[in-house]
């Protein structure tokens, strides 16, 4: 077997709208192409020996052992690789269950699709599955040490990629509420929400968190000082920098017992408690100095350690933290008890699990010595041996929920402390013999205030009720009734995407909103260009959605981006599908127009239930899409008698229709006229039916989002097919004795659309034509036929980038099509695009129209502008009357 390609999907995609995280592997089975598993000697036996846990895979039989029964009876290797890749992730603690395997149009080559939790781990699992299966085919087994290494590598990848327990808790709450989230590339930041409504978090620090509060909480001595001045009970203590000052500091706090800890420490590092002698104090001072330059000496207060979590001014959880310990059984040594405790599956390294494994350090040996124990001591049954002085979970401690036990006065103190320090999320450490009684009655104290407190002890306590502490965090970030999303409008189709995207963005800008939009030309925010290039994929979408100034996102969404990575957003408010026609077929295993329609339908399927899918009622493939859409549907049509639209509006549905020369919105029985097409510059005074259709789709997309008709009307009147607003889309230039038109038509569908305008030109029609080299031979022949019908004279050129075709091959195919359609056509081949364009402009006759269909729009426009065209040529055009809707068909132009 050979892996031909591996792609990673990160959003709604061709394979699944709901499962966003998928790996797509293109796999050549080679010698196994015609050998199902039952024809491979020993394969079934070898597979169940290596991965007996595959017994849990149901597969199509729908029962335990269903997949293995398929292997025994005979199934193709691509299907087996899918299940093995999923199982490897399961064994590495990544729960995944979605997979698909489909043979491509090339026999023996399969697309294997598997779900992943971590992108790197998913790709690794796909490769490892191929390696494992190939080994069993070749040798009958897969070495145990290699399987163990695979699982170890996957576990390490998952550990490195995990968000951490606190962040994971907040993310899960966001997902439950439908709040989108994104991991940012810097400083472990997570963005919740989109655009202007976004909030950011780093662990449990939020974008609302005061930097002054964080700095104050990080300075333990200043925290105590400001709290003491506010009448809050805190330990007596002082800060020293030299060992010579230790004796005086001990006297200042009232003598032994004391606590010594680093001023700038965390997670309990360098802390020693219940110090009762000078020798212990010296050793504790040295341990604290290893962590911090300055050392705190405090009076030691008897009591149990508690963490009180305050979010947005309210106590939301309380946990008693018990230091790492073991309980005797009268049989095992302390060392053996530690080993048994660490076998608990809830314990892991660091923060990756609910609990942390117990490890011993300097304070552990001190505690053992004080208690009169060694590691070889056998504790009597029920006897507790403490192994850590501090109760941090990160050092092996456990948590007991006490939220329902805390005294109201202590709640008041904790909430007051959080406000005094200035933290929106605060972890307040309280030492008290009894949390159910006021601190003042039992000599309890606030020992520390923590910014970015961990949530693990509250979400998964060892004993007691788990508390959803992420809910109040999300309530704080997004109070009820406030949005987390900005409107997202996604546009796809074979042709017309860029013009429609730009027009929708223009409508929203006319409504006074800051719009971020992506096109095949560039990415824009407001009136400014952010990034040049073909930006119709998910990365460009994320750029827009992560920008905190953007109020509306309008995203051109091309087939390539959906195939390569999925959509760049989890869901949209409006999804526009303009049309589906043969283009890019044979690329990315999309071989038929029906498959292309399925791909583009992803944009409609990803619309939120309360949103709208805007669909072309005149395109049969698009008109079939509502059965796969969960959102509301609105149609646009060039034909006011379209039966689908009539039925839709009779039931109260919304549609945009070209009727009696008007662009109108139909809503139930009401007709809301926007304007006549002759008043909309984009439509070339009503002569370009494909532009009318684009305008209908754009107007409808804005209308269903609440933009008023007057704003839409004004926007349509101020949007032109110009170099500035729609470069390369029906740009007409008046060059004095003739006109030139630049359009990025590059497929048969767009050629047909353009011909509706060109054929009405009263003078000679000259075409400079070509097409991208990765199209099929039959596509080039069809371009030639269409060009012969459209132009009086044709110049055939080729793109600079032939995309793998021999130079002259595409031109020869176009010539073949011209000759088949009109053998007497006037044509010549000038392969260099610049030379071809200049030749057409130099030889244009008076009153003619030179139509240039370039590879590089900016280059073609530059060649024309060098000839000093007359400004505002659209207003000077004359010729045919506006299109008759009864005779027209909707064909959208790029």
PDB file of N, CA and C in Angstrom, residues 253-323:
ATOM      1  N   UNK A 253       6.573  37.440  64.001  1.00  0.00           N
ATOM      2  CA  UNK A 253       5.272  36.803  63.744  1.00  0.00           C
ATOM      3  C   UNK A 253       4.760  36.056  64.966  1.00  0.00           C
ATOM      4  N   UNK A 254       5.498  36.141  66.098  1.00  0.00           N
ATOM      5  CA  UNK A 254       4.994  35.531  67.332  1.00  0.00           C
ATOM      6  C   UNK A 254       5.603  34.201  67.675  1.00  0.00           C
ATOM      7  N   UNK A 255       6.695  33.832  66.985  1.00  0.00           N
ATOM      8  CA  UNK A 255       7.373  32.583  67.301  1.00  0.00           C
ATOM      9  C   UNK A 255       6.749  31.388  66.612  1.00  0.00           C
ATOM     10  N   UNK A 256       7.267  30.220  66.969  1.00  0.00           N
ATOM     11  CA  UNK A 256       6.818  28.969  66.350  1.00  0.00           C
ATOM     12  C   UNK A 256       5.410  28.615  66.808  1.00  0.00           C
ATOM     13  N   UNK A 257       4.665  27.840  66.000  1.00  0.00           N
ATOM     14  CA  UNK A 257       5.034  27.284  64.684  1.00  0.00           C
ATOM     15  C   UNK A 257       4.875  28.338  63.584  1.00  0.00           C
ATOM     16  N   UNK A 258       5.645  28.163  62.518  1.00  0.00           N
ATOM     17  CA  UNK A 258       5.628  29.132  61.416  1.00  0.00           C
ATOM     18  C   UNK A 258       5.525  28.404  60.073  1.00  0.00           C
ATOM     19  N   UNK A 259       5.308  29.237  59.051  1.00  0.00           N
ATOM     20  CA  UNK A 259       5.339  28.787  57.655  1.00  0.00           C
ATOM     21  C   UNK A 259       6.379  29.618  56.937  1.00  0.00           C
ATOM     22  N   UNK A 260       7.190  28.992  56.110  1.00  0.00           N
ATOM     23  CA  UNK A 260       8.146  29.717  55.262  1.00  0.00           C
ATOM     24  C   UNK A 260       7.845  29.345  53.813  1.00  0.00           C
ATOM     25  N   UNK A 261       7.687  30.385  52.971  1.00  0.00           N
ATOM     26  CA  UNK A 261       7.357  30.126  51.560  1.00  0.00           C
ATOM     27  C   UNK A 261       7.947  31.218  50.683  1.00  0.00           C
ATOM     28  N   UNK A 262       8.153  30.914  49.400  1.00  0.00           N
ATOM     29  CA  UNK A 262       8.705  31.904  48.472  1.00  0.00           C
ATOM     30  C   UNK A 262       7.679  32.995  48.168  1.00  0.00           C
ATOM     31  N   UNK A 263       8.156  34.218  48.020  1.00  0.00           N
ATOM     32  CA  UNK A 263       7.262  35.333  47.708  1.00  0.00           C
ATOM     33  C   UNK A 263       6.602  35.147  46.350  1.00  0.00           C
ATOM     34  N   UNK A 264       7.326  34.597  45.387  1.00  0.00           N
ATOM     35  CA  UNK A 264       6.825  34.497  44.013  1.00  0.00           C
ATOM     36  C   UNK A 264       6.540  33.053  43.595  1.00  0.00           C
ATOM     37  N   UNK A 265       6.234  32.187  44.530  1.00  0.00           N
ATOM     38  CA  UNK A 265       6.016  30.787  44.188  1.00  0.00           C
ATOM     39  C   UNK A 265       4.586  30.491  43.775  1.00  0.00           C
ATOM     40  N   UNK A 266       4.396  29.263  43.277  1.00  0.00           N
ATOM     41  CA  UNK A 266       3.051  28.777  42.969  1.00  0.00           C
ATOM     42  C   UNK A 266       3.050  27.255  43.028  1.00  0.00           C
ATOM     43  N   UNK A 267       1.872  26.682  42.997  1.00  0.00           N
ATOM     44  CA  UNK A 267       1.682  25.230  43.025  1.00  0.00           C
ATOM     45  C   UNK A 267       2.350  24.590  44.246  1.00  0.00           C
ATOM     46  N   UNK A 268       2.518  25.365  45.318  1.00  0.00           N
ATOM     47  CA  UNK A 268       3.072  24.802  46.541  1.00  0.00           C
ATOM     48  C   UNK A 268       4.575  24.599  46.528  1.00  0.00           C
ATOM     49  N   UNK A 269       5.251  25.079  45.507  1.00  0.00           N
ATOM     50  CA  UNK A 269       6.705  24.860  45.424  1.00  0.00           C
ATOM     51  C   UNK A 269       7.430  25.700  46.475  1.00  0.00           C
ATOM     52  N   UNK A 270       8.381  25.060  47.191  1.00  0.00           N
ATOM     53  CA  UNK A 270       9.226  25.766  48.150  1.00  0.00           C
ATOM     54  C   UNK A 270       8.553  26.115  49.454  1.00  0.00           C
ATOM     55  N   UNK A 271       7.373  25.596  49.717  1.00  0.00           N
ATOM     56  CA  UNK A 271       6.644  25.923  50.952  1.00  0.00           C
ATOM     57  C   UNK A 271       6.920  24.856  52.014  1.00  0.00           C
ATOM     58  N   UNK A 272       7.152  25.313  53.229  1.00  0.00           N
ATOM     59  CA  UNK A 272       7.276  24.402  54.373  1.00  0.00           C
ATOM     60  C   UNK A 272       6.356  24.914  55.471  1.00  0.00           C
ATOM     61  N   UNK A 273       5.531  24.050  56.036  1.00  0.00           N
ATOM     62  CA  UNK A 273       4.566  24.470  57.041  1.00  0.00           C
ATOM     63  C   UNK A 273       4.875  23.811  58.381  1.00  0.00           C
ATOM     64  N   UNK A 274       4.267  24.373  59.423  1.00  0.00           N
ATOM     65  CA  UNK A 274       4.356  23.822  60.787  1.00  0.00           C
ATOM     66  C   UNK A 274       5.800  23.612  61.224  1.00  0.00           C
ATOM     67  N   UNK A 275       6.589  24.652  61.008  1.00  0.00           N
ATOM     68  CA  UNK A 275       8.002  24.611  61.405  1.00  0.00           C
ATOM     69  C   UNK A 275       8.073  24.918  62.899  1.00  0.00           C
ATOM     70  N   UNK A 276       8.770  24.077  63.630  1.00  0.00           N
ATOM     71  CA  UNK A 276       8.807  24.226  65.093  1.00  0.00           C
ATOM     72  C   UNK A 276      10.216  24.371  65.662  1.00  0.00           C
ATOM     73  N   UNK A 277      11.254  24.423  64.803  1.00  0.00           N
ATOM     74  CA  UNK A 277      12.625  24.534  65.317  1.00  0.00           C
ATOM     75  C   UNK A 277      13.476  25.348  64.351  1.00  0.00           C
ATOM     76  N   UNK A 278      14.598  25.849  64.884  1.00  0.00           N
ATOM     77  CA  UNK A 278      15.508  26.649  64.070  1.00  0.00           C
ATOM     78  C   UNK A 278      16.105  25.827  62.930  1.00  0.00           C
ATOM     79  N   UNK A 279      16.439  24.559  63.185  1.00  0.00           N
ATOM     80  CA  UNK A 279      17.010  23.726  62.138  1.00  0.00           C
ATOM     81  C   UNK A 279      16.030  23.564  60.987  1.00  0.00           C
ATOM     82  N   UNK A 280      14.767  23.332  61.321  1.00  0.00           N
ATOM     83  CA  UNK A 280      13.747  23.219  60.263  1.00  0.00           C
ATOM     84  C   UNK A 280      13.593  24.547  59.524  1.00  0.00           C
ATOM     85  N   UNK A 281      13.678  25.660  60.264  1.00  0.00           N
ATOM     86  CA  UNK A 281      13.509  26.977  59.648  1.00  0.00           C
ATOM     87  C   UNK A 281      14.632  27.255  58.649  1.00  0.00           C
ATOM     88  N   UNK A 282      15.867  26.918  59.005  1.00  0.00           N
ATOM     89  CA  UNK A 282      16.990  27.132  58.085  1.00  0.00           C
ATOM     90  C   UNK A 282      16.808  26.328  56.800  1.00  0.00           C
ATOM     91  N   UNK A 283      16.436  25.068  56.948  1.00  0.00           N
ATOM     92  CA  UNK A 283      16.249  24.218  55.778  1.00  0.00           C
ATOM     93  C   UNK A 283      15.091  24.723  54.921  1.00  0.00           C
ATOM     94  N   UNK A 284      14.029  25.177  55.563  1.00  0.00           N
ATOM     95  CA  UNK A 284      12.874  25.701  54.833  1.00  0.00           C
ATOM     96  C   UNK A 284      13.233  26.990  54.101  1.00  0.00           C
ATOM     97  N   UNK A 285      14.058  27.828  54.732  1.00  0.00           N
ATOM     98  CA  UNK A 285      14.495  29.070  54.092  1.00  0.00           C
ATOM     99  C   UNK A 285      15.257  28.757  52.804  1.00  0.00           C
ATOM    100  N   UNK A 286      16.163  27.783  52.848  1.00  0.00           N
ATOM    101  CA  UNK A 286      16.935  27.409  51.658  1.00  0.00           C
ATOM    102  C   UNK A 286      16.014  26.901  50.543  1.00  0.00           C
ATOM    103  N   UNK A 287      14.995  26.115  50.921  1.00  0.00           N
ATOM    104  CA  UNK A 287      14.070  25.586  49.915  1.00  0.00           C
ATOM    105  C   UNK A 287      13.272  26.702  49.255  1.00  0.00           C
ATOM    106  N   UNK A 288      12.855  27.696  50.042  1.00  0.00           N
ATOM    107  CA  UNK A 288      12.101  28.825  49.483  1.00  0.00           C
ATOM    108  C   UNK A 288      12.980  29.680  48.595  1.00  0.00           C
ATOM    109  N   UNK A 289      14.250  29.839  48.960  1.00  0.00           N
ATOM    110  CA  UNK A 289      15.191  30.659  48.196  1.00  0.00           C
ATOM    111  C   UNK A 289      15.444  30.080  46.808  1.00  0.00           C
ATOM    112  N   UNK A 290      15.297  28.764  46.651  1.00  0.00           N
ATOM    113  CA  UNK A 290      15.475  28.140  45.337  1.00  0.00           C
ATOM    114  C   UNK A 290      14.385  28.556  44.354  1.00  0.00           C
ATOM    115  N   UNK A 291      13.266  29.049  44.885  1.00  0.00           N
ATOM    116  CA  UNK A 291      12.122  29.429  44.050  1.00  0.00           C
ATOM    117  C   UNK A 291      12.029  30.935  43.885  1.00  0.00           C
ATOM    118  N   UNK A 292      12.414  31.691  44.900  1.00  0.00           N
ATOM    119  CA  UNK A 292      12.201  33.139  44.876  1.00  0.00           C
ATOM    120  C   UNK A 292      13.343  33.859  45.591  1.00  0.00           C
ATOM    121  N   UNK A 293      13.638  35.080  45.176  1.00  0.00           N
ATOM    122  CA  UNK A 293      14.676  35.883  45.830  1.00  0.00           C
ATOM    123  C   UNK A 293      14.237  36.309  47.231  1.00  0.00           C
ATOM    124  N   UNK A 294      12.927  36.586  47.344  1.00  0.00           N
ATOM    125  CA  UNK A 294      12.397  37.018  48.642  1.00  0.00           C
ATOM    126  C   UNK A 294      11.589  35.891  49.265  1.00  0.00           C
ATOM    127  N   UNK A 295      11.591  35.861  50.611  1.00  0.00           N
ATOM    128  CA  UNK A 295      10.971  34.760  51.342  1.00  0.00           C
ATOM    129  C   UNK A 295       9.984  35.330  52.351  1.00  0.00           C
ATOM    130  N   UNK A 296       8.813  34.679  52.436  1.00  0.00           N
ATOM    131  CA  UNK A 296       7.792  35.074  53.407  1.00  0.00           C
ATOM    132  C   UNK A 296       7.901  34.181  54.641  1.00  0.00           C
ATOM    133  N   UNK A 297       7.865  34.817  55.802  1.00  0.00           N
ATOM    134  CA  UNK A 297       7.788  34.097  57.074  1.00  0.00           C
ATOM    135  C   UNK A 297       6.449  34.452  57.707  1.00  0.00           C
ATOM    136  N   UNK A 298       5.633  33.431  57.985  1.00  0.00           N
ATOM    137  CA  UNK A 298       4.297  33.664  58.522  1.00  0.00           C
ATOM    138  C   UNK A 298       4.054  32.793  59.741  1.00  0.00           C
ATOM    139  N   UNK A 299       3.136  33.274  60.560  1.00  0.00           N
ATOM    140  CA  UNK A 299       2.652  32.430  61.648  1.00  0.00           C
ATOM    141  C   UNK A 299       1.872  31.266  61.041  1.00  0.00           C
ATOM    142  N   UNK A 300       2.042  30.078  61.617  1.00  0.00           N
ATOM    143  CA  UNK A 300       1.333  28.898  61.120  1.00  0.00           C
ATOM    144  C   UNK A 300      -0.010  28.786  61.836  1.00  0.00           C
ATOM    145  N   UNK A 301      -1.060  28.711  61.022  1.00  0.00           N
ATOM    146  CA  UNK A 301      -2.411  28.607  61.562  1.00  0.00           C
ATOM    147  C   UNK A 301      -2.906  27.174  61.409  1.00  0.00           C
ATOM    148  N   UNK A 302      -3.421  26.633  62.504  1.00  0.00           N
ATOM    149  CA  UNK A 302      -3.951  25.276  62.481  1.00  0.00           C
ATOM    150  C   UNK A 302      -5.296  25.276  61.748  1.00  0.00           C
ATOM    151  N   UNK A 303      -5.529  24.247  60.984  1.00  0.00           N
ATOM    152  CA  UNK A 303      -6.808  24.150  60.295  1.00  0.00           C
ATOM    153  C   UNK A 303      -6.664  23.405  58.980  1.00  0.00           C
ATOM    154  N   UNK A 304      -7.769  23.288  58.288  1.00  0.00           N
ATOM    155  CA  UNK A 304      -7.775  22.600  57.005  1.00  0.00           C
ATOM    156  C   UNK A 304      -7.727  23.621  55.880  1.00  0.00           C
ATOM    157  N   UNK A 305      -7.137  23.180  54.775  1.00  0.00           N
ATOM    158  CA  UNK A 305      -6.938  24.060  53.621  1.00  0.00           C
ATOM    159  C   UNK A 305      -8.180  24.041  52.727  1.00  0.00           C
ATOM    160  N   UNK A 306      -8.675  25.215  52.368  1.00  0.00           N
ATOM    161  CA  UNK A 306      -9.848  25.329  51.503  1.00  0.00           C
ATOM    162  C   UNK A 306      -9.560  26.287  50.354  1.00  0.00           C
ATOM    163  N   UNK A 307     -10.136  25.997  49.215  1.00  0.00           N
ATOM    164  CA  UNK A 307     -10.096  26.922  48.073  1.00  0.00           C
ATOM    165  C   UNK A 307     -11.520  27.396  47.790  1.00  0.00           C
ATOM    166  N   UNK A 308     -11.703  28.694  47.836  1.00  0.00           N
ATOM    167  CA  UNK A 308     -12.991  29.313  47.541  1.00  0.00           C
ATOM    168  C   UNK A 308     -12.873  29.993  46.176  1.00  0.00           C
ATOM    169  N   UNK A 309     -13.700  29.575  45.242  1.00  0.00           N
ATOM    170  CA  UNK A 309     -13.653  30.125  43.883  1.00  0.00           C
ATOM    171  C   UNK A 309     -14.724  31.203  43.728  1.00  0.00           C
ATOM    172  N   UNK A 310     -14.266  32.389  43.358  1.00  0.00           N
ATOM    173  CA  UNK A 310     -15.161  33.528  43.132  1.00  0.00           C
ATOM    174  C   UNK A 310     -15.106  33.899  41.658  1.00  0.00           C
ATOM    175  N   UNK A 311     -16.260  33.932  41.017  1.00  0.00           N
ATOM    176  CA  UNK A 311     -16.359  34.314  39.606  1.00  0.00           C
ATOM    177  C   UNK A 311     -17.343  35.468  39.482  1.00  0.00           C
ATOM    178  N   UNK A 312     -16.862  36.553  38.906  1.00  0.00           N
ATOM    179  CA  UNK A 312     -17.714  37.730  38.664  1.00  0.00           C
ATOM    180  C   UNK A 312     -18.402  38.195  39.945  1.00  0.00           C
ATOM    181  N   UNK A 313     -17.647  38.167  41.035  1.00  0.00           N
ATOM    182  CA  UNK A 313     -18.144  38.691  42.298  1.00  0.00           C
ATOM    183  C   UNK A 313     -18.969  37.747  43.131  1.00  0.00           C
ATOM    184  N   UNK A 314     -19.118  36.479  42.695  1.00  0.00           N
ATOM    185  CA  UNK A 314     -19.938  35.519  43.423  1.00  0.00           C
ATOM    186  C   UNK A 314     -19.145  34.250  43.720  1.00  0.00           C
ATOM    187  N   UNK A 315     -19.327  33.716  44.946  1.00  0.00           N
ATOM    188  CA  UNK A 315     -18.739  32.415  45.271  1.00  0.00           C
ATOM    189  C   UNK A 315     -19.510  31.342  44.516  1.00  0.00           C
ATOM    190  N   UNK A 316     -18.789  30.549  43.714  1.00  0.00           N
ATOM    191  CA  UNK A 316     -19.446  29.519  42.907  1.00  0.00           C
ATOM    192  C   UNK A 316     -19.047  28.107  43.313  1.00  0.00           C
ATOM    193  N   UNK A 317     -17.968  27.966  44.082  1.00  0.00           N
ATOM    194  CA  UNK A 317     -17.562  26.630  44.514  1.00  0.00           C
ATOM    195  C   UNK A 317     -16.570  26.754  45.666  1.00  0.00           C
ATOM    196  N   UNK A 318     -16.592  25.733  46.526  1.00  0.00           N
ATOM    197  CA  UNK A 318     -15.637  25.653  47.636  1.00  0.00           C
ATOM    198  C   UNK A 318     -15.142  24.216  47.708  1.00  0.00           C
ATOM    199  N   UNK A 319     -13.837  24.054  47.850  1.00  0.00           N
ATOM    200  CA  UNK A 319     -13.263  22.710  47.967  1.00  0.00           C
ATOM    201  C   UNK A 319     -12.284  22.675  49.128  1.00  0.00           C
ATOM    202  N   UNK A 320     -12.388  21.618  49.935  1.00  0.00           N
ATOM    203  CA  UNK A 320     -11.357  21.349  50.928  1.00  0.00           C
ATOM    204  C   UNK A 320     -10.274  20.534  50.252  1.00  0.00           C
ATOM    205  N   UNK A 321      -9.039  20.981  50.376  1.00  0.00           N
ATOM    206  CA  UNK A 321      -7.924  20.299  49.722  1.00  0.00           C
ATOM    207  C   UNK A 321      -7.140  19.513  50.773  1.00  0.00           C
ATOM    208  N   UNK A 322      -7.055  18.226  50.537  1.00  0.00           N
ATOM    209  CA  UNK A 322      -6.365  17.330  51.468  1.00  0.00           C
ATOM    210  C   UNK A 322      -5.015  16.966  50.862  1.00  0.00           C
ATOM    211  N   UNK A 323      -3.918  17.162  51.603  1.00  0.00           N
ATOM    212  CA  UNK A 323      -2.589  16.863  51.050  1.00  0.00           C
ATOM    213  C   UNK A 323      -2.455  15.408  50.629  1.00  0.00           C
TER     214      UNK A 323
END
